[in-house]
C-alpha cells in the first residue's frame, strides 16, 4: 500500500485507528474454544465488526507462532480475511544480519503479503535495509516504545547529550523515506512525541499505548499529527477484550467506534 492510499483511507473513514490482533487463546471467549480454529474465529468476528472504522490491523505474530505450525496457517487465514484496502502490519519485531533479514522480508512481504513489518534497529543498517527493498512495502522501525524497559537503552545519552532514540531516528533517515519508513512511538511518552515529530516531520508513526496502557489520544494528535495525519494509533486489549461474552465482537465495535469518533474530531481540528 502506498502512502497516498493509506492517507485516502484515513480521510474516507475519518479514522487513524489500528486494531491490534493480540489473539490469546487463554483470553478469548470460552464459547469460541469449541471451534475448529478458535483464534481465526475470534479474529474474523473482530474484523467483521470493526473494518468500517479501522484503517489498519496489526496481528502480533507471537500469539500465532506460539501455536506452532497451525498458528502460522491461522495467521495466513486471518490476513486473507482482512479487506484488501486496509493496511496490514506484521508485528514481528525482526532484525538480524542482512541475509537473514532479507529472508524475513520475503516471508512477510512475498509469502504472506503483509503491507509492513515491525523491525528492531539495534543491529544497524544491514539489518533494516533488506526490508526496504520491496516496492510499496513498509518498515516500521522501533524508535521510542511505551514499555517500562524502554528506558534501559532508548533514553541513554551520548557525550553530546543526545538520547539513543534520536540517533536511531536521524541515522535511519538515510535508509528510507516517508514513503516506506514508519516509526513506533509510544503514546505513554506523550511529552516526547513532539520531539520525535521535529526530527522526522513527514513520516508516519505507529503509536501503541492508547487505551489499556493509558496513553492520551488527544495528546498524541496534538504533538504527532502532520499534514497527512501521520499517525496510526493502535488499540489492542481495549477493543478486542472489551467483553468475554458472546457479544464480544459487538462490544469491540462499540469501543472502536468511540475511538473513531474522537479521531474524527481530532482530524477536523488539525487537518
PDB file of C-alpha atoms in Angstrom:
ATOM      1  CA  UNK A   1       0.000   0.000   0.000  1.00  0.00           C
ATOM      2  CA  UNK A   2       1.289   3.467  -0.891  1.00  0.00           C
ATOM      3  CA  UNK A   3       1.364   6.453   1.444  1.00  0.00           C
ATOM      4  CA  UNK A   4      -1.305   8.159  -0.681  1.00  0.00           C
ATOM      5  CA  UNK A   5      -3.598   5.116  -0.450  1.00  0.00           C
ATOM      6  CA  UNK A   6      -3.172   4.985   3.307  1.00  0.00           C
ATOM      7  CA  UNK A   7      -3.989   8.667   3.714  1.00  0.00           C
ATOM      8  CA  UNK A   8      -7.016   8.200   1.463  1.00  0.00           C
ATOM      9  CA  UNK A   9      -8.317   5.508   3.824  1.00  0.00           C
ATOM     10  CA  UNK A  10      -7.812   7.846   6.788  1.00  0.00           C
ATOM     11  CA  UNK A  11      -9.796  10.562   5.044  1.00  0.00           C
ATOM     12  CA  UNK A  12     -12.599   8.246   3.905  1.00  0.00           C
ATOM     13  CA  UNK A  13     -13.113   6.707   7.327  1.00  0.00           C
ATOM     14  CA  UNK A  14     -12.279   9.791   9.410  1.00  0.00           C
ATOM     15  CA  UNK A  15     -10.101   7.449  11.407  1.00  0.00           C
ATOM     16  CA  UNK A  16      -6.473   6.585  12.036  1.00  0.00           C
ATOM     17  CA  UNK A  17      -7.287   3.515  14.115  1.00  0.00           C
ATOM     18  CA  UNK A  18      -5.157   0.394  14.048  1.00  0.00           C
ATOM     19  CA  UNK A  19      -6.691  -2.631  15.756  1.00  0.00           C
ATOM     20  CA  UNK A  20      -4.115  -4.920  17.326  1.00  0.00           C
ATOM     21  CA  UNK A  21      -4.947  -8.602  16.949  1.00  0.00           C
ATOM     22  CA  UNK A  22      -3.241  -9.925  20.084  1.00  0.00           C
ATOM     23  CA  UNK A  23      -5.266 -13.119  19.921  1.00  0.00           C
ATOM     24  CA  UNK A  24      -4.510 -15.003  23.138  1.00  0.00           C
ATOM     25  CA  UNK A  25      -6.101 -18.440  23.370  1.00  0.00           C
ATOM     26  CA  UNK A  26      -6.321 -18.009  27.150  1.00  0.00           C
ATOM     27  CA  UNK A  27      -8.332 -14.781  26.850  1.00  0.00           C
ATOM     28  CA  UNK A  28     -10.774 -15.313  24.015  1.00  0.00           C
ATOM     29  CA  UNK A  29     -14.415 -16.042  24.895  1.00  0.00           C
ATOM     30  CA  UNK A  30     -14.985 -19.574  26.148  1.00  0.00           C
ATOM     31  CA  UNK A  31     -17.623 -20.456  23.567  1.00  0.00           C
ATOM     32  CA  UNK A  32     -15.102 -19.974  20.742  1.00  0.00           C
ATOM     33  CA  UNK A  33     -12.796 -22.646  22.109  1.00  0.00           C
ATOM     34  CA  UNK A  34     -15.126 -25.305  20.711  1.00  0.00           C
ATOM     35  CA  UNK A  35     -14.474 -24.036  17.169  1.00  0.00           C
ATOM     36  CA  UNK A  36     -12.098 -25.897  14.826  1.00  0.00           C
ATOM     37  CA  UNK A  37      -9.840 -22.820  14.729  1.00  0.00           C
ATOM     38  CA  UNK A  38     -10.705 -20.653  17.751  1.00  0.00           C
ATOM     39  CA  UNK A  39      -8.175 -17.888  17.062  1.00  0.00           C
ATOM     40  CA  UNK A  40      -9.344 -17.488  13.477  1.00  0.00           C
ATOM     41  CA  UNK A  41     -12.991 -17.378  14.575  1.00  0.00           C
ATOM     42  CA  UNK A  42     -12.139 -14.723  17.156  1.00  0.00           C
ATOM     43  CA  UNK A  43     -10.159 -12.524  14.748  1.00  0.00           C
ATOM     44  CA  UNK A  44     -12.738 -12.956  11.982  1.00  0.00           C
ATOM     45  CA  UNK A  45     -15.560 -11.622  14.169  1.00  0.00           C
ATOM     46  CA  UNK A  46     -13.439  -8.718  15.399  1.00  0.00           C
ATOM     47  CA  UNK A  47     -12.548  -7.762  11.821  1.00  0.00           C
ATOM     48  CA  UNK A  48     -16.151  -8.053  10.623  1.00  0.00           C
ATOM     49  CA  UNK A  49     -17.331  -5.639  13.309  1.00  0.00           C
ATOM     50  CA  UNK A  50     -14.509  -3.086  13.111  1.00  0.00           C
ATOM     51  CA  UNK A  51     -13.440  -2.956   9.451  1.00  0.00           C
ATOM     52  CA  UNK A  52     -15.508   0.155   8.709  1.00  0.00           C
ATOM     53  CA  UNK A  53     -13.652   2.215  11.322  1.00  0.00           C
ATOM     54  CA  UNK A  54     -10.151   0.704  11.221  1.00  0.00           C
ATOM     55  CA  UNK A  55      -7.529   1.713   8.665  1.00  0.00           C
ATOM     56  CA  UNK A  56      -5.027  -0.922   9.831  1.00  0.00           C
ATOM     57  CA  UNK A  57      -4.841  -4.310  11.540  1.00  0.00           C
ATOM     58  CA  UNK A  58      -1.781  -5.472  13.431  1.00  0.00           C
ATOM     59  CA  UNK A  59      -1.569  -9.186  14.176  1.00  0.00           C
ATOM     60  CA  UNK A  60       1.022  -9.757  16.880  1.00  0.00           C
ATOM     61  CA  UNK A  61       2.976 -12.649  15.419  1.00  0.00           C
ATOM     62  CA  UNK A  62       3.928 -14.128  18.794  1.00  0.00           C
ATOM     63  CA  UNK A  63       0.335 -15.092  19.577  1.00  0.00           C
ATOM     64  CA  UNK A  64       0.200 -17.118  16.362  1.00  0.00           C
ATOM     65  CA  UNK A  65       3.647 -18.688  16.245  1.00  0.00           C
ATOM     66  CA  UNK A  66       3.219 -19.861  19.866  1.00  0.00           C
ATOM     67  CA  UNK A  67       0.625 -22.279  18.470  1.00  0.00           C
ATOM     68  CA  UNK A  68       3.163 -23.960  16.190  1.00  0.00           C
ATOM     69  CA  UNK A  69       2.542 -24.788  12.511  1.00  0.00           C
ATOM     70  CA  UNK A  70      -1.247 -24.454  12.904  1.00  0.00           C
ATOM     71  CA  UNK A  71      -0.719 -20.928  14.224  1.00  0.00           C
ATOM     72  CA  UNK A  72       1.018 -19.882  11.022  1.00  0.00           C
ATOM     73  CA  UNK A  73      -1.862 -21.322   9.000  1.00  0.00           C
ATOM     74  CA  UNK A  74      -4.302 -19.369  11.161  1.00  0.00           C
ATOM     75  CA  UNK A  75      -2.305 -16.178  10.673  1.00  0.00           C
ATOM     76  CA  UNK A  76      -2.458 -16.592   6.899  1.00  0.00           C
ATOM     77  CA  UNK A  77      -6.222 -17.094   7.032  1.00  0.00           C
ATOM     78  CA  UNK A  78      -6.645 -14.008   9.215  1.00  0.00           C
ATOM     79  CA  UNK A  79      -4.511 -11.958   6.843  1.00  0.00           C
ATOM     80  CA  UNK A  80      -6.531 -13.093   3.835  1.00  0.00           C
ATOM     81  CA  UNK A  81      -9.785 -12.180   5.581  1.00  0.00           C
ATOM     82  CA  UNK A  82      -8.720  -8.568   6.167  1.00  0.00           C
ATOM     83  CA  UNK A  83     -10.180  -6.331   3.408  1.00  0.00           C
ATOM     84  CA  UNK A  84      -7.562  -5.525   0.780  1.00  0.00           C
ATOM     85  CA  UNK A  85      -7.889  -1.750   1.222  1.00  0.00           C
ATOM     86  CA  UNK A  86      -6.896  -1.937   4.902  1.00  0.00           C
ATOM     87  CA  UNK A  87      -3.226  -1.623   5.864  1.00  0.00           C
ATOM     88  CA  UNK A  88      -1.710  -4.750   7.434  1.00  0.00           C
ATOM     89  CA  UNK A  89       1.139  -4.838   9.928  1.00  0.00           C
ATOM     90  CA  UNK A  90       3.130  -7.932  10.859  1.00  0.00           C
ATOM     91  CA  UNK A  91       4.109  -7.089  14.416  1.00  0.00           C
ATOM     92  CA  UNK A  92       7.148  -9.358  14.379  1.00  0.00           C
ATOM     93  CA  UNK A  93       9.958  -7.029  15.534  1.00  0.00           C
ATOM     94  CA  UNK A  94      12.511  -8.739  13.332  1.00  0.00           C
ATOM     95  CA  UNK A  95      16.107  -7.557  12.906  1.00  0.00           C
ATOM     96  CA  UNK A  96      19.148  -9.678  12.072  1.00  0.00           C
ATOM     97  CA  UNK A  97      22.170  -9.668   9.764  1.00  0.00           C
ATOM     98  CA  UNK A  98      21.495  -8.799   6.138  1.00  0.00           C
ATOM     99  CA  UNK A  99      20.966 -12.190   4.521  1.00  0.00           C
ATOM    100  CA  UNK A 100      18.668 -13.266   7.352  1.00  0.00           C
ATOM    101  CA  UNK A 101      16.704 -10.014   7.262  1.00  0.00           C
ATOM    102  CA  UNK A 102      16.203 -10.477   3.544  1.00  0.00           C
ATOM    103  CA  UNK A 103      14.586 -13.854   4.196  1.00  0.00           C
ATOM    104  CA  UNK A 104      12.404 -12.420   6.960  1.00  0.00           C
ATOM    105  CA  UNK A 105      11.307  -9.750   4.489  1.00  0.00           C
ATOM    106  CA  UNK A 106      10.492 -12.362   1.832  1.00  0.00           C
ATOM    107  CA  UNK A 107       8.472 -14.323   4.380  1.00  0.00           C
ATOM    108  CA  UNK A 108       6.254 -11.419   5.407  1.00  0.00           C
ATOM    109  CA  UNK A 109       6.120  -9.495   2.124  1.00  0.00           C
ATOM    110  CA  UNK A 110       6.148 -12.217  -0.538  1.00  0.00           C
ATOM    111  CA  UNK A 111       4.882 -15.389   1.134  1.00  0.00           C
ATOM    112  CA  UNK A 112       2.283 -13.754   3.393  1.00  0.00           C
ATOM    113  CA  UNK A 113       1.794 -10.412   1.605  1.00  0.00           C
ATOM    114  CA  UNK A 114       1.714  -8.095   4.622  1.00  0.00           C
ATOM    115  CA  UNK A 115       1.982  -4.375   3.847  1.00  0.00           C
ATOM    116  CA  UNK A 116       4.508  -3.766   6.609  1.00  0.00           C
ATOM    117  CA  UNK A 117       6.592  -5.347   9.337  1.00  0.00           C
ATOM    118  CA  UNK A 118       7.968  -4.000  12.614  1.00  0.00           C
ATOM    119  CA  UNK A 119      11.768  -4.069  12.748  1.00  0.00           C
ATOM    120  CA  UNK A 120      14.280  -3.627  15.577  1.00  0.00           C
ATOM    121  CA  UNK A 121      17.173  -1.279  14.637  1.00  0.00           C
ATOM    122  CA  UNK A 122      19.787  -2.405  17.173  1.00  0.00           C
ATOM    123  CA  UNK A 123      21.963  -4.227  14.594  1.00  0.00           C
ATOM    124  CA  UNK A 124      22.046  -1.242  12.236  1.00  0.00           C
ATOM    125  CA  UNK A 125      21.671  -0.600   8.528  1.00  0.00           C
ATOM    126  CA  UNK A 126      22.297  -4.079   7.137  1.00  0.00           C
ATOM    127  CA  UNK A 127      19.564  -5.495   9.383  1.00  0.00           C
ATOM    128  CA  UNK A 128      16.988  -2.933   8.227  1.00  0.00           C
ATOM    129  CA  UNK A 129      17.655  -2.058   4.585  1.00  0.00           C
ATOM    130  CA  UNK A 130      16.726  -5.504   3.149  1.00  0.00           C
ATOM    131  CA  UNK A 131      13.140  -4.833   4.248  1.00  0.00           C
ATOM    132  CA  UNK A 132      13.165  -1.516   2.372  1.00  0.00           C
ATOM    133  CA  UNK A 133      13.931  -3.119  -0.994  1.00  0.00           C
ATOM    134  CA  UNK A 134      10.324  -4.225  -1.582  1.00  0.00           C
ATOM    135  CA  UNK A 135       8.082  -1.903  -3.594  1.00  0.00           C
ATOM    136  CA  UNK A 136       5.064  -0.463  -1.750  1.00  0.00           C
ATOM    137  CA  UNK A 137       6.051  -2.290   1.433  1.00  0.00           C
ATOM    138  CA  UNK A 138       6.924  -0.618   4.728  1.00  0.00           C
ATOM    139  CA  UNK A 139       9.364  -0.899   7.598  1.00  0.00           C
ATOM    140  CA  UNK A 140       8.001   0.224  10.945  1.00  0.00           C
ATOM    141  CA  UNK A 141      11.144   0.866  12.963  1.00  0.00           C
ATOM    142  CA  UNK A 142      11.179   0.759  16.748  1.00  0.00           C
ATOM    143  CA  UNK A 143      12.127   4.241  17.930  1.00  0.00           C
ATOM    144  CA  UNK A 144      10.593   5.218  21.265  1.00  0.00           C
ATOM    145  CA  UNK A 145       8.476   2.464  22.761  1.00  0.00           C
ATOM    146  CA  UNK A 146       5.961   2.529  25.597  1.00  0.00           C
ATOM    147  CA  UNK A 147       7.123  -0.444  27.684  1.00  0.00           C
ATOM    148  CA  UNK A 148       8.796   0.173  31.044  1.00  0.00           C
ATOM    149  CA  UNK A 149      12.094  -1.369  29.957  1.00  0.00           C
ATOM    150  CA  UNK A 150      12.432   1.104  27.082  1.00  0.00           C
ATOM    151  CA  UNK A 151      14.237   3.460  29.421  1.00  0.00           C
ATOM    152  CA  UNK A 152      17.057   0.928  29.818  1.00  0.00           C
ATOM    153  CA  UNK A 153      18.532   1.946  26.455  1.00  0.00           C
ATOM    154  CA  UNK A 154      16.389   4.342  24.424  1.00  0.00           C
ATOM    155  CA  UNK A 155      16.940   7.399  26.643  1.00  0.00           C
ATOM    156  CA  UNK A 156      20.665   6.851  27.277  1.00  0.00           C
ATOM    157  CA  UNK A 157      22.533   9.993  26.226  1.00  0.00           C
ATOM    158  CA  UNK A 158      25.826  10.163  24.342  1.00  0.00           C
ATOM    159  CA  UNK A 159      28.706  12.524  25.090  1.00  0.00           C
ATOM    160  CA  UNK A 160      26.791  15.330  23.371  1.00  0.00           C
ATOM    161  CA  UNK A 161      23.641  14.760  25.404  1.00  0.00           C
ATOM    162  CA  UNK A 162      21.689  13.144  22.549  1.00  0.00           C
ATOM    163  CA  UNK A 163      19.381  10.246  23.554  1.00  0.00           C
ATOM    164  CA  UNK A 164      19.873   6.998  21.685  1.00  0.00           C
ATOM    165  CA  UNK A 165      16.372   7.081  20.174  1.00  0.00           C
ATOM    166  CA  UNK A 166      17.228  10.389  18.469  1.00  0.00           C
ATOM    167  CA  UNK A 167      20.341   8.849  16.922  1.00  0.00           C
ATOM    168  CA  UNK A 168      18.174   5.990  15.622  1.00  0.00           C
ATOM    169  CA  UNK A 169      15.755   8.469  14.051  1.00  0.00           C
ATOM    170  CA  UNK A 170      18.482  10.557  12.426  1.00  0.00           C
ATOM    171  CA  UNK A 171      20.522   7.644  11.086  1.00  0.00           C
ATOM    172  CA  UNK A 172      17.539   5.730   9.744  1.00  0.00           C
ATOM    173  CA  UNK A 173      16.522   8.710   7.621  1.00  0.00           C
ATOM    174  CA  UNK A 174      19.492   7.761   5.415  1.00  0.00           C
ATOM    175  CA  UNK A 175      17.962   4.330   4.752  1.00  0.00           C
ATOM    176  CA  UNK A 176      14.348   5.015   3.841  1.00  0.00           C
ATOM    177  CA  UNK A 177      11.835   7.764   3.150  1.00  0.00           C
ATOM    178  CA  UNK A 178       8.356   8.804   4.314  1.00  0.00           C
ATOM    179  CA  UNK A 179       7.080   6.556   1.514  1.00  0.00           C
ATOM    180  CA  UNK A 180       8.353   3.333   3.097  1.00  0.00           C
ATOM    181  CA  UNK A 181       9.543   4.048   6.642  1.00  0.00           C
ATOM    182  CA  UNK A 182       7.387   4.497   9.742  1.00  0.00           C
ATOM    183  CA  UNK A 183       8.353   4.639  13.400  1.00  0.00           C
ATOM    184  CA  UNK A 184       6.949   3.100  16.567  1.00  0.00           C
ATOM    185  CA  UNK A 185       6.412   5.942  19.048  1.00  0.00           C
ATOM    186  CA  UNK A 186       4.646   5.067  22.291  1.00  0.00           C
ATOM    187  CA  UNK A 187       1.617   7.050  23.427  1.00  0.00           C
ATOM    188  CA  UNK A 188       2.723   6.911  27.057  1.00  0.00           C
ATOM    189  CA  UNK A 189       5.739   9.015  26.114  1.00  0.00           C
ATOM    190  CA  UNK A 190       3.464  11.957  25.298  1.00  0.00           C
ATOM    191  CA  UNK A 191       5.974  14.605  26.331  1.00  0.00           C
ATOM    192  CA  UNK A 192       8.463  13.244  23.795  1.00  0.00           C
ATOM    193  CA  UNK A 193       6.198  12.720  20.771  1.00  0.00           C
ATOM    194  CA  UNK A 194       6.696  16.341  19.755  1.00  0.00           C
ATOM    195  CA  UNK A 195      10.473  15.901  19.899  1.00  0.00           C
ATOM    196  CA  UNK A 196      10.230  12.886  17.618  1.00  0.00           C
ATOM    197  CA  UNK A 197       7.994  14.801  15.194  1.00  0.00           C
ATOM    198  CA  UNK A 198      10.563  17.613  14.933  1.00  0.00           C
ATOM    199  CA  UNK A 199      13.231  15.124  13.835  1.00  0.00           C
ATOM    200  CA  UNK A 200      11.034  13.216  11.358  1.00  0.00           C
ATOM    201  CA  UNK A 201       8.315  15.650  10.265  1.00  0.00           C
ATOM    202  CA  UNK A 202       6.907  13.643   7.358  1.00  0.00           C
ATOM    203  CA  UNK A 203       6.996  10.004   8.465  1.00  0.00           C
ATOM    204  CA  UNK A 204       4.033   8.075   9.793  1.00  0.00           C
ATOM    205  CA  UNK A 205       4.093   6.913  13.430  1.00  0.00           C
ATOM    206  CA  UNK A 206       2.605   3.676  14.701  1.00  0.00           C
ATOM    207  CA  UNK A 207       1.507   4.625  18.200  1.00  0.00           C
ATOM    208  CA  UNK A 208       0.782   1.894  20.773  1.00  0.00           C
ATOM    209  CA  UNK A 209      -0.251   2.614  24.330  1.00  0.00           C
ATOM    210  CA  UNK A 210      -3.669   4.260  23.859  1.00  0.00           C
ATOM    211  CA  UNK A 211      -6.423   2.517  25.783  1.00  0.00           C
ATOM    212  CA  UNK A 212      -5.379  -0.210  28.214  1.00  0.00           C
ATOM    213  CA  UNK A 213      -1.919   1.326  28.677  1.00  0.00           C
ATOM    214  CA  UNK A 214      -3.348   4.764  29.473  1.00  0.00           C
ATOM    215  CA  UNK A 215      -1.979   6.921  26.651  1.00  0.00           C
ATOM    216  CA  UNK A 216      -3.912  10.058  25.663  1.00  0.00           C
ATOM    217  CA  UNK A 217      -5.228  10.164  22.095  1.00  0.00           C
ATOM    218  CA  UNK A 218      -5.652  13.938  22.263  1.00  0.00           C
ATOM    219  CA  UNK A 219      -2.042  14.380  23.347  1.00  0.00           C
ATOM    220  CA  UNK A 220      -0.778  12.050  20.620  1.00  0.00           C
ATOM    221  CA  UNK A 221      -2.646  14.087  17.976  1.00  0.00           C
ATOM    222  CA  UNK A 222      -1.523  17.426  19.416  1.00  0.00           C
ATOM    223  CA  UNK A 223       2.154  16.564  19.233  1.00  0.00           C
ATOM    224  CA  UNK A 224       2.283  13.937  16.500  1.00  0.00           C
ATOM    225  CA  UNK A 225      -0.149  14.804  13.725  1.00  0.00           C
ATOM    226  CA  UNK A 226       1.176  16.261  10.473  1.00  0.00           C
ATOM    227  CA  UNK A 227      -0.428  17.463   7.232  1.00  0.00           C
ATOM    228  CA  UNK A 228      -1.221  13.884   6.097  1.00  0.00           C
ATOM    229  CA  UNK A 229      -2.250  12.794   9.594  1.00  0.00           C
ATOM    230  CA  UNK A 230       0.980  10.823  10.018  1.00  0.00           C
ATOM    231  CA  UNK A 231      -0.469   8.604  12.737  1.00  0.00           C
ATOM    232  CA  UNK A 232      -1.713   5.064  13.098  1.00  0.00           C
ATOM    233  CA  UNK A 233      -2.893   4.738  16.692  1.00  0.00           C
ATOM    234  CA  UNK A 234      -3.125   1.157  17.882  1.00  0.00           C
ATOM    235  CA  UNK A 235      -5.555  -0.257  20.396  1.00  0.00           C
ATOM    236  CA  UNK A 236      -5.464  -3.957  21.182  1.00  0.00           C
ATOM    237  CA  UNK A 237      -6.782  -5.107  24.558  1.00  0.00           C
ATOM    238  CA  UNK A 238      -9.084  -2.110  24.955  1.00  0.00           C
ATOM    239  CA  UNK A 239     -11.030  -3.223  21.873  1.00  0.00           C
ATOM    240  CA  UNK A 240     -10.666  -6.957  21.364  1.00  0.00           C
ATOM    241  CA  UNK A 241     -11.075  -7.921  25.041  1.00  0.00           C
ATOM    242  CA  UNK A 242     -13.718  -5.354  25.972  1.00  0.00           C
ATOM    243  CA  UNK A 243     -16.046  -8.302  26.563  1.00  0.00           C
ATOM    244  CA  UNK A 244     -15.513 -12.024  27.109  1.00  0.00           C
ATOM    245  CA  UNK A 245     -19.141 -12.900  26.405  1.00  0.00           C
ATOM    246  CA  UNK A 246     -20.865 -13.973  23.195  1.00  0.00           C
ATOM    247  CA  UNK A 247     -21.344 -10.328  22.284  1.00  0.00           C
ATOM    248  CA  UNK A 248     -17.578  -9.689  22.373  1.00  0.00           C
ATOM    249  CA  UNK A 249     -17.390  -8.540  18.752  1.00  0.00           C
ATOM    250  CA  UNK A 250     -20.318  -6.125  19.124  1.00  0.00           C
ATOM    251  CA  UNK A 251     -18.717  -4.655  22.256  1.00  0.00           C
ATOM    252  CA  UNK A 252     -15.400  -4.407  20.398  1.00  0.00           C
ATOM    253  CA  UNK A 253     -17.206  -2.437  17.710  1.00  0.00           C
ATOM    254  CA  UNK A 254     -18.615  -0.051  20.305  1.00  0.00           C
ATOM    255  CA  UNK A 255     -15.146   0.640  21.671  1.00  0.00           C
ATOM    256  CA  UNK A 256     -13.688   1.061  18.176  1.00  0.00           C
ATOM    257  CA  UNK A 257     -16.460   3.490  17.238  1.00  0.00           C
ATOM    258  CA  UNK A 258     -15.724   5.564  20.352  1.00  0.00           C
ATOM    259  CA  UNK A 259     -12.107   5.942  19.260  1.00  0.00           C
ATOM    260  CA  UNK A 260     -13.166   6.679  15.686  1.00  0.00           C
ATOM    261  CA  UNK A 261     -15.443   9.478  16.877  1.00  0.00           C
ATOM    262  CA  UNK A 262     -12.626  11.056  18.852  1.00  0.00           C
ATOM    263  CA  UNK A 263     -10.291  10.671  15.892  1.00  0.00           C
ATOM    264  CA  UNK A 264     -12.799  12.358  13.582  1.00  0.00           C
ATOM    265  CA  UNK A 265     -12.835  15.385  15.863  1.00  0.00           C
ATOM    266  CA  UNK A 266      -9.046  15.496  16.019  1.00  0.00           C
ATOM    267  CA  UNK A 267      -8.705  15.230  12.232  1.00  0.00           C
ATOM    268  CA  UNK A 268     -11.161  18.121  11.821  1.00  0.00           C
ATOM    269  CA  UNK A 269      -9.192  20.137  14.361  1.00  0.00           C
ATOM    270  CA  UNK A 270      -5.699  19.652  12.966  1.00  0.00           C
ATOM    271  CA  UNK A 271      -6.107  18.978   9.220  1.00  0.00           C
TER     272      UNK A 271
END
